[in-house]
JSON list of C-alpha atoms in Angstrom, two decimals:
[
{"chain": "A", "resi": 21, "resn": "GLY", "atom": "CA", "xyz": [95.07, 121.22, 109.43]},
{"chain": "A", "resi": 22, "resn": "PHE", "atom": "CA", "xyz": [97.62, 121.63, 107.11]},
{"chain": "A", "resi": 23, "resn": "VAL", "atom": "CA", "xyz": [98.38, 118.76, 104.67]},
{"chain": "A", "resi": 24, "resn": "SER", "atom": "CA", "xyz": [101.91, 117.63, 105.34]},
{"chain": "A", "resi": 25, "resn": "ARG", "atom": "CA", "xyz": [102.43, 114.52, 103.41]},
{"chain": "A", "resi": 26, "resn": "ILE", "atom": "CA", "xyz": [100.90, 112.66, 100.47]},
{"chain": "A", "resi": 27, "resn": "PRO", "atom": "CA", "xyz": [102.39, 109.27, 100.31]},
{"chain": "A", "resi": 28, "resn": "ALA", "atom": "CA", "xyz": [101.47, 108.62, 97.02]},
{"chain": "A", "resi": 29, "resn": "LEU", "atom": "CA", "xyz": [103.34, 111.58, 95.63]},
{"chain": "A", "resi": 30, "resn": "ALA", "atom": "CA", "xyz": [106.38, 111.03, 97.59]},
{"chain": "A", "resi": 31, "resn": "SER", "atom": "CA", "xyz": [106.70, 107.33, 95.90]},
{"chain": "A", "resi": 32, "resn": "ALA", "atom": "CA", "xyz": [105.64, 108.93, 92.27]},
{"chain": "A", "resi": 33, "resn": "GLU", "atom": "CA", "xyz": [108.36, 111.50, 92.81]},
{"chain": "A", "resi": 34, "resn": "LYS", "atom": "CA", "xyz": [110.71, 108.86, 93.44]},
{"chain": "A", "resi": 35, "resn": "GLU", "atom": "CA", "xyz": [109.79, 107.30, 89.99]},
{"chain": "A", "resi": 36, "resn": "GLY", "atom": "CA", "xyz": [109.74, 110.86, 88.10]},
{"chain": "A", "resi": 37, "resn": "ASP", "atom": "CA", "xyz": [105.98, 110.86, 87.35]},
{"chain": "A", "resi": 38, "resn": "GLU", "atom": "CA", "xyz": [104.68, 113.42, 89.83]},
{"chain": "A", "resi": 39, "resn": "GLY", "atom": "CA", "xyz": [102.24, 115.09, 87.29]},
{"chain": "A", "resi": 40, "resn": "ASN", "atom": "CA", "xyz": [100.39, 111.71, 86.86]},
{"chain": "A", "resi": 41, "resn": "ALA", "atom": "CA", "xyz": [101.00, 110.18, 90.50]},
{"chain": "A", "resi": 42, "resn": "LEU", "atom": "CA", "xyz": [97.18, 109.52, 91.30]},
{"chain": "A", "resi": 43, "resn": "ALA", "atom": "CA", "xyz": [95.92, 109.36, 87.44]},
{"chain": "A", "resi": 44, "resn": "MET", "atom": "CA", "xyz": [95.60, 105.41, 88.71]},
{"chain": "A", "resi": 45, "resn": "LEU", "atom": "CA", "xyz": [97.01, 104.84, 92.13]},
{"chain": "A", "resi": 46, "resn": "LYS", "atom": "CA", "xyz": [95.75, 101.61, 93.23]},
{"chain": "A", "resi": 47, "resn": "VAL", "atom": "CA", "xyz": [95.31, 101.39, 97.18]},
{"chain": "A", "resi": 48, "resn": "LYS", "atom": "CA", "xyz": [94.08, 98.98, 99.42]},
{"chain": "A", "resi": 49, "resn": "ARG", "atom": "CA", "xyz": [91.61, 99.66, 102.40]},
{"chain": "A", "resi": 50, "resn": "GLY", "atom": "CA", "xyz": [93.16, 101.35, 104.76]},
{"chain": "A", "resi": 51, "resn": "ASP", "atom": "CA", "xyz": [96.01, 102.55, 103.16]},
{"chain": "A", "resi": 52, "resn": "LEU", "atom": "CA", "xyz": [97.38, 106.42, 103.95]},
{"chain": "A", "resi": 53, "resn": "LEU", "atom": "CA", "xyz": [96.08, 108.70, 101.13]},
{"chain": "A", "resi": 54, "resn": "MET", "atom": "CA", "xyz": [96.90, 111.98, 103.24]},
{"chain": "A", "resi": 55, "resn": "ALA", "atom": "CA", "xyz": [98.08, 113.30, 106.23]},
{"chain": "A", "resi": 56, "resn": "GLN", "atom": "CA", "xyz": [97.71, 116.43, 107.85]},
{"chain": "A", "resi": 57, "resn": "VAL", "atom": "CA", "xyz": [99.44, 118.32, 110.70]},
{"chain": "A", "resi": 58, "resn": "ASN", "atom": "CA", "xyz": [97.93, 120.88, 113.39]},
{"chain": "A", "resi": 59, "resn": "PRO", "atom": "CA", "xyz": [100.74, 122.94, 115.21]},
{"chain": "A", "resi": 60, "resn": "GLU", "atom": "CA", "xyz": [98.61, 123.35, 117.97]},
{"chain": "A", "resi": 61, "resn": "MET", "atom": "CA", "xyz": [97.94, 119.62, 118.63]},
{"chain": "A", "resi": 62, "resn": "THR", "atom": "CA", "xyz": [101.71, 118.94, 117.80]},
{"chain": "A", "resi": 63, "resn": "ALA", "atom": "CA", "xyz": [102.77, 121.48, 120.73]},
{"chain": "A", "resi": 64, "resn": "GLN", "atom": "CA", "xyz": [100.17, 120.40, 122.94]},
{"chain": "A", "resi": 65, "resn": "TYR", "atom": "CA", "xyz": [101.50, 116.78, 122.30]},
{"chain": "A", "resi": 66, "resn": "ALA", "atom": "CA", "xyz": [105.08, 117.75, 123.38]},
{"chain": "A", "resi": 67, "resn": "GLY", "atom": "CA", "xyz": [104.03, 119.76, 126.42]},
{"chain": "A", "resi": 68, "resn": "LEU", "atom": "CA", "xyz": [101.85, 116.81, 127.56]},
{"chain": "A", "resi": 69, "resn": "MET", "atom": "CA", "xyz": [105.07, 114.30, 127.01]},
{"chain": "A", "resi": 70, "resn": "ALA", "atom": "CA", "xyz": [107.16, 116.91, 129.00]},
{"chain": "A", "resi": 71, "resn": "THR", "atom": "CA", "xyz": [104.94, 116.90, 131.78]},
{"chain": "A", "resi": 72, "resn": "ARG", "atom": "CA", "xyz": [104.48, 113.18, 132.00]},
{"chain": "A", "resi": 73, "resn": "GLU", "atom": "CA", "xyz": [108.23, 112.70, 132.17]},
{"chain": "A", "resi": 74, "resn": "GLU", "atom": "CA", "xyz": [108.34, 115.38, 135.01]},
{"chain": "A", "resi": 75, "resn": "ASN", "atom": "CA", "xyz": [105.92, 113.46, 136.96]},
{"chain": "A", "resi": 76, "resn": "VAL", "atom": "CA", "xyz": [107.62, 109.90, 136.09]},
{"chain": "A", "resi": 77, "resn": "VAL", "atom": "CA", "xyz": [110.78, 111.53, 138.00]},
{"chain": "A", "resi": 78, "resn": "GLU", "atom": "CA", "xyz": [108.80, 113.11, 140.77]},
{"chain": "A", "resi": 79, "resn": "LYS", "atom": "CA", "xyz": [107.59, 109.63, 141.47]},
{"chain": "A", "resi": 80, "resn": "GLY", "atom": "CA", "xyz": [110.89, 108.12, 141.46]},
{"chain": "A", "resi": 81, "resn": "ILE", "atom": "CA", "xyz": [112.20, 110.28, 143.58]},
{"chain": "A", "resi": 82, "resn": "GLN", "atom": "CA", "xyz": [109.23, 110.37, 146.20]},
{"chain": "A", "resi": 83, "resn": "LEU", "atom": "CA", "xyz": [109.70, 106.22, 145.71]},
{"chain": "A", "resi": 84, "resn": "GLU", "atom": "CA", "xyz": [113.31, 106.47, 146.91]},
{"chain": "A", "resi": 85, "resn": "ALA", "atom": "CA", "xyz": [112.18, 108.88, 149.83]},
{"chain": "A", "resi": 86, "resn": "LYS", "atom": "CA", "xyz": [109.52, 106.48, 150.72]},
{"chain": "A", "resi": 87, "resn": "GLN", "atom": "CA", "xyz": [106.76, 109.26, 150.62]},
{"chain": "A", "resi": 88, "resn": "MET", "atom": "CA", "xyz": [103.98, 106.65, 149.61]},
{"chain": "A", "resi": 89, "resn": "GLY", "atom": "CA", "xyz": [101.41, 109.58, 149.81]},
{"chain": "A", "resi": 90, "resn": "LYS", "atom": "CA", "xyz": [103.24, 111.52, 147.13]},
{"chain": "A", "resi": 91, "resn": "VAL", "atom": "CA", "xyz": [104.24, 108.60, 145.28]},
{"chain": "A", "resi": 92, "resn": "GLN", "atom": "CA", "xyz": [100.41, 108.02, 144.88]},
{"chain": "A", "resi": 93, "resn": "LEU", "atom": "CA", "xyz": [99.64, 111.53, 143.86]},
{"chain": "A", "resi": 94, "resn": "ALA", "atom": "CA", "xyz": [102.53, 111.45, 141.05]},
{"chain": "A", "resi": 95, "resn": "GLN", "atom": "CA", "xyz": [101.12, 108.33, 139.73]},
{"chain": "A", "resi": 96, "resn": "ASP", "atom": "CA", "xyz": [97.56, 110.04, 139.73]},
{"chain": "A", "resi": 97, "resn": "GLN", "atom": "CA", "xyz": [99.29, 112.93, 137.66]},
{"chain": "A", "resi": 98, "resn": "ILE", "atom": "CA", "xyz": [100.67, 110.19, 135.49]},
{"chain": "A", "resi": 99, "resn": "ASP", "atom": "CA", "xyz": [97.41, 108.40, 134.78]},
{"chain": "A", "resi": 100, "resn": "ASN", "atom": "CA", "xyz": [95.64, 111.99, 134.27]},
{"chain": "A", "resi": 101, "resn": "VAL", "atom": "CA", "xyz": [98.35, 113.02, 131.62]},
{"chain": "A", "resi": 102, "resn": "ASP", "atom": "CA", "xyz": [98.14, 109.54, 130.01]},
{"chain": "A", "resi": 103, "resn": "GLU", "atom": "CA", "xyz": [94.40, 110.14, 129.46]},
{"chain": "A", "resi": 104, "resn": "GLN", "atom": "CA", "xyz": [95.00, 113.38, 127.84]},
{"chain": "A", "resi": 105, "resn": "LEU", "atom": "CA", "xyz": [97.60, 112.07, 125.80]},
{"chain": "A", "resi": 106, "resn": "ALA", "atom": "CA", "xyz": [94.86, 109.14, 124.39]},
{"chain": "A", "resi": 107, "resn": "THR", "atom": "CA", "xyz": [92.32, 111.51, 123.68]},
{"chain": "A", "resi": 108, "resn": "LEU", "atom": "CA", "xyz": [94.99, 114.06, 121.58]},
{"chain": "A", "resi": 109, "resn": "LYS", "atom": "CA", "xyz": [96.26, 110.82, 119.85]},
{"chain": "A", "resi": 110, "resn": "ALA", "atom": "CA", "xyz": [92.56, 109.82, 118.90]},
{"chain": "A", "resi": 111, "resn": "LYS", "atom": "CA", "xyz": [92.29, 113.49, 117.55]},
{"chain": "A", "resi": 112, "resn": "MET", "atom": "CA", "xyz": [95.52, 113.45, 115.86]},
{"chain": "A", "resi": 113, "resn": "ALA", "atom": "CA", "xyz": [94.59, 110.03, 114.07]},
{"chain": "A", "resi": 114, "resn": "GLU", "atom": "CA", "xyz": [91.81, 111.75, 112.56]},
{"chain": "A", "resi": 115, "resn": "LEU", "atom": "CA", "xyz": [94.29, 113.83, 110.78]},
{"chain": "A", "resi": 116, "resn": "GLN", "atom": "CA", "xyz": [95.06, 111.09, 108.48]},
{"chain": "A", "resi": 117, "resn": "LEU", "atom": "CA", "xyz": [92.86, 110.18, 105.29]},
{"chain": "A", "resi": 118, "resn": "LYS", "atom": "CA", "xyz": [92.92, 106.51, 104.74]},
{"chain": "A", "resi": 119, "resn": "SER", "atom": "CA", "xyz": [91.29, 104.68, 101.93]},
{"chain": "A", "resi": 120, "resn": "PRO", "atom": "CA", "xyz": [87.80, 103.30, 102.70]},
{"chain": "A", "resi": 121, "resn": "ILE", "atom": "CA", "xyz": [87.96, 100.45, 100.21]},
{"chain": "A", "resi": 122, "resn": "THR", "atom": "CA", "xyz": [90.26, 98.68, 97.78]},
{"chain": "A", "resi": 123, "resn": "GLY", "atom": "CA", "xyz": [90.03, 100.46, 94.51]},
{"chain": "A", "resi": 124, "resn": "VAL", "atom": "CA", "xyz": [91.87, 103.32, 92.71]},
{"chain": "A", "resi": 125, "resn": "VAL", "atom": "CA", "xyz": [92.36, 106.99, 93.57]},
{"chain": "A", "resi": 126, "resn": "VAL", "atom": "CA", "xyz": [90.60, 109.49, 91.34]},
{"chain": "A", "resi": 127, "resn": "ALA", "atom": "CA", "xyz": [91.78, 112.98, 92.68]},
{"chain": "A", "resi": 128, "resn": "PRO", "atom": "CA", "xyz": [92.53, 115.04, 89.80]},
{"chain": "A", "resi": 129, "resn": "ASP", "atom": "CA", "xyz": [93.56, 118.22, 91.79]},
{"chain": "A", "resi": 130, "resn": "LEU", "atom": "CA", "xyz": [95.26, 116.66, 94.68]},
{"chain": "A", "resi": 131, "resn": "GLU", "atom": "CA", "xyz": [98.83, 117.35, 93.62]},
{"chain": "A", "resi": 132, "resn": "SER", "atom": "CA", "xyz": [97.87, 120.98, 94.48]},
{"chain": "A", "resi": 133, "resn": "LYS", "atom": "CA", "xyz": [96.83, 120.00, 97.84]},
{"chain": "A", "resi": 134, "resn": "ARG", "atom": "CA", "xyz": [99.89, 119.58, 99.45]},
{"chain": "A", "resi": 135, "resn": "TYR", "atom": "CA", "xyz": [100.77, 122.20, 102.21]},
{"chain": "A", "resi": 136, "resn": "ALA", "atom": "CA", "xyz": [97.34, 123.40, 101.64]},
{"chain": "A", "resi": 137, "resn": "TYR", "atom": "CA", "xyz": [94.50, 123.97, 104.58]},
{"chain": "A", "resi": 138, "resn": "LEU", "atom": "CA", "xyz": [91.93, 121.67, 104.66]},
{"chain": "A", "resi": 139, "resn": "LYS", "atom": "CA", "xyz": [89.00, 122.08, 106.90]},
{"chain": "A", "resi": 140, "resn": "ARG", "atom": "CA", "xyz": [86.94, 119.07, 108.11]},
{"chain": "A", "resi": 141, "resn": "GLY", "atom": "CA", "xyz": [84.58, 117.94, 105.51]},
{"chain": "A", "resi": 142, "resn": "ASP", "atom": "CA", "xyz": [86.60, 119.39, 102.48]},
{"chain": "A", "resi": 143, "resn": "ARG", "atom": "CA", "xyz": [86.59, 117.01, 99.26]},
{"chain": "A", "resi": 144, "resn": "VAL", "atom": "CA", "xyz": [89.91, 116.13, 98.13]},
{"chain": "A", "resi": 145, "resn": "GLY", "atom": "CA", "xyz": [88.84, 113.01, 95.67]},
{"chain": "A", "resi": 146, "resn": "LEU", "atom": "CA", "xyz": [87.50, 109.52, 95.99]},
{"chain": "A", "resi": 147, "resn": "VAL", "atom": "CA", "xyz": [88.71, 106.11, 95.74]},
{"chain": "A", "resi": 148, "resn": "ALA", "atom": "CA", "xyz": [86.67, 103.86, 93.28]},
{"chain": "A", "resi": 149, "resn": "ASP", "atom": "CA", "xyz": [86.16, 100.09, 92.42]},
{"chain": "A", "resi": 150, "resn": "LEU", "atom": "CA", "xyz": [87.17, 99.90, 88.70]},
{"chain": "A", "resi": 151, "resn": "SER", "atom": "CA", "xyz": [85.20, 96.77, 88.40]},
{"chain": "A", "resi": 152, "resn": "HIS", "atom": "CA", "xyz": [82.11, 98.65, 89.07]},
{"chain": "A", "resi": 153, "resn": "LEU", "atom": "CA", "xyz": [82.74, 101.64, 86.72]},
{"chain": "A", "resi": 154, "resn": "ILE", "atom": "CA", "xyz": [80.24, 103.23, 84.46]},
{"chain": "A", "resi": 155, "resn": "VAL", "atom": "CA", "xyz": [81.27, 105.11, 81.63]},
{"chain": "A", "resi": 156, "resn": "ARG", "atom": "CA", "xyz": [79.07, 107.58, 79.57]},
{"chain": "A", "resi": 157, "resn": "ALA", "atom": "CA", "xyz": [80.67, 108.52, 76.51]},
{"chain": "A", "resi": 158, "resn": "ALA", "atom": "CA", "xyz": [79.17, 110.33, 73.12]},
{"chain": "A", "resi": 159, "resn": "ALA", "atom": "CA", "xyz": [80.17, 108.68, 70.04]},
{"chain": "A", "resi": 160, "resn": "SER", "atom": "CA", "xyz": [78.94, 109.83, 66.31]},
{"chain": "A", "resi": 161, "resn": "ASN", "atom": "CA", "xyz": [76.61, 107.70, 64.55]},
{"chain": "A", "resi": 162, "resn": "GLU", "atom": "CA", "xyz": [79.47, 106.29, 62.30]},
{"chain": "A", "resi": 163, "resn": "ILE", "atom": "CA", "xyz": [80.94, 104.95, 65.43]},
{"chain": "A", "resi": 164, "resn": "GLY", "atom": "CA", "xyz": [77.89, 104.11, 67.73]},
{"chain": "A", "resi": 165, "resn": "GLY", "atom": "CA", "xyz": [76.23, 102.20, 64.97]},
{"chain": "A", "resi": 166, "resn": "PRO", "atom": "CA", "xyz": [78.39, 99.46, 64.10]},
{"chain": "A", "resi": 167, "resn": "LEU", "atom": "CA", "xyz": [79.24, 99.21, 68.07]},
{"chain": "A", "resi": 168, "resn": "GLU", "atom": "CA", "xyz": [75.44, 98.79, 68.44]},
{"chain": "A", "resi": 169, "resn": "ARG", "atom": "CA", "xyz": [75.42, 95.81, 65.84]},
{"chain": "A", "resi": 170, "resn": "GLU", "atom": "CA", "xyz": [78.47, 93.91, 67.54]},
{"chain": "A", "resi": 171, "resn": "ALA", "atom": "CA", "xyz": [77.62, 90.97, 69.21]},
{"chain": "A", "resi": 172, "resn": "LYS", "atom": "CA", "xyz": [79.62, 91.46, 72.21]},
{"chain": "A", "resi": 173, "resn": "ARG", "atom": "CA", "xyz": [79.81, 95.11, 72.48]},
{"chain": "A", "resi": 174, "resn": "ARG", "atom": "CA", "xyz": [83.03, 95.05, 73.79]},
{"chain": "A", "resi": 175, "resn": "VAL", "atom": "CA", "xyz": [84.58, 98.62, 74.64]},
{"chain": "A", "resi": 176, "resn": "GLU", "atom": "CA", "xyz": [88.13, 99.91, 75.33]},
{"chain": "A", "resi": 177, "resn": "ILE", "atom": "CA", "xyz": [88.71, 102.88, 77.17]},
{"chain": "A", "resi": 178, "resn": "ARG", "atom": "CA", "xyz": [91.87, 104.99, 77.44]},
{"chain": "A", "resi": 179, "resn": "VAL", "atom": "CA", "xyz": [92.78, 107.42, 80.09]},
{"chain": "A", "resi": 180, "resn": "SER", "atom": "CA", "xyz": [93.62, 111.06, 78.29]},
{"chain": "A", "resi": 181, "resn": "GLY", "atom": "CA", "xyz": [97.04, 111.69, 78.28]},
{"chain": "A", "resi": 182, "resn": "ARG", "atom": "CA", "xyz": [98.07, 108.05, 79.47]},
{"chain": "A", "resi": 183, "resn": "PRO", "atom": "CA", "xyz": [98.07, 105.33, 76.85]},
{"chain": "A", "resi": 184, "resn": "ASP", "atom": "CA", "xyz": [99.57, 103.04, 79.17]},
{"chain": "A", "resi": 185, "resn": "ILE", "atom": "CA", "xyz": [96.42, 102.48, 81.12]},
{"chain": "A", "resi": 186, "resn": "LEU", "atom": "CA", "xyz": [93.55, 100.47, 79.30]},
{"chain": "A", "resi": 187, "resn": "LEU", "atom": "CA", "xyz": [90.53, 99.79, 80.64]},
{"chain": "A", "resi": 188, "resn": "THR", "atom": "CA", "xyz": [88.07, 97.20, 78.66]},
{"chain": "A", "resi": 189, "resn": "GLY", "atom": "CA", "xyz": [84.35, 96.35, 79.26]},
{"chain": "A", "resi": 190, "resn": "PHE", "atom": "CA", "xyz": [80.96, 95.92, 77.61]},
{"chain": "A", "resi": 191, "resn": "MET", "atom": "CA", "xyz": [78.58, 98.33, 76.50]},
{"chain": "A", "resi": 192, "resn": "SER", "atom": "CA", "xyz": [75.26, 97.71, 78.43]},
{"chain": "A", "resi": 193, "resn": "SER", "atom": "CA", "xyz": [72.91, 100.22, 76.61]},
{"chain": "A", "resi": 194, "resn": "ALA", "atom": "CA", "xyz": [72.95, 103.24, 73.58]},
{"chain": "A", "resi": 195, "resn": "VAL", "atom": "CA", "xyz": [70.93, 106.15, 73.62]},
{"chain": "A", "resi": 196, "resn": "PRO", "atom": "CA", "xyz": [70.33, 107.55, 70.32]},
{"chain": "A", "resi": 197, "resn": "SER", "atom": "CA", "xyz": [71.71, 111.57, 70.26]}
]
């Protein structure tokens, strides 16, 4: 389907930060990340709703005319359409991409996906739990040497272009270059 909306971008646009909207977007499990629209499914849904309404009106007419056989036939048609609607709603719900975990969205090119066509299985990014983040970084001997000797081996990580974001952690190992 086609990507119709990216809720994170909508909220970031209001704050005037569209370019970096998803650089460090925090999400909870189940939050909507992206919604797609399938025009065929939308049209089919509208058609089924119209058919259902016609059947409900027909049932009412037959009920007033005391045509119980036709009332039952109309009810069977309503039930059939309701089953089709339920199936279609489930398929339409699959077009919503929700966060599988609580964490931070890591999707550097997601901003360019708005109105794009995506197939099932296309990768758009990931949601990461930063409490288990592993950073591999290269450092010169001038920096790496003193850091290795430091007792706590504490490090600070800043995201390029976002000085307001500061991650802290501890160096677990060092490999000489």
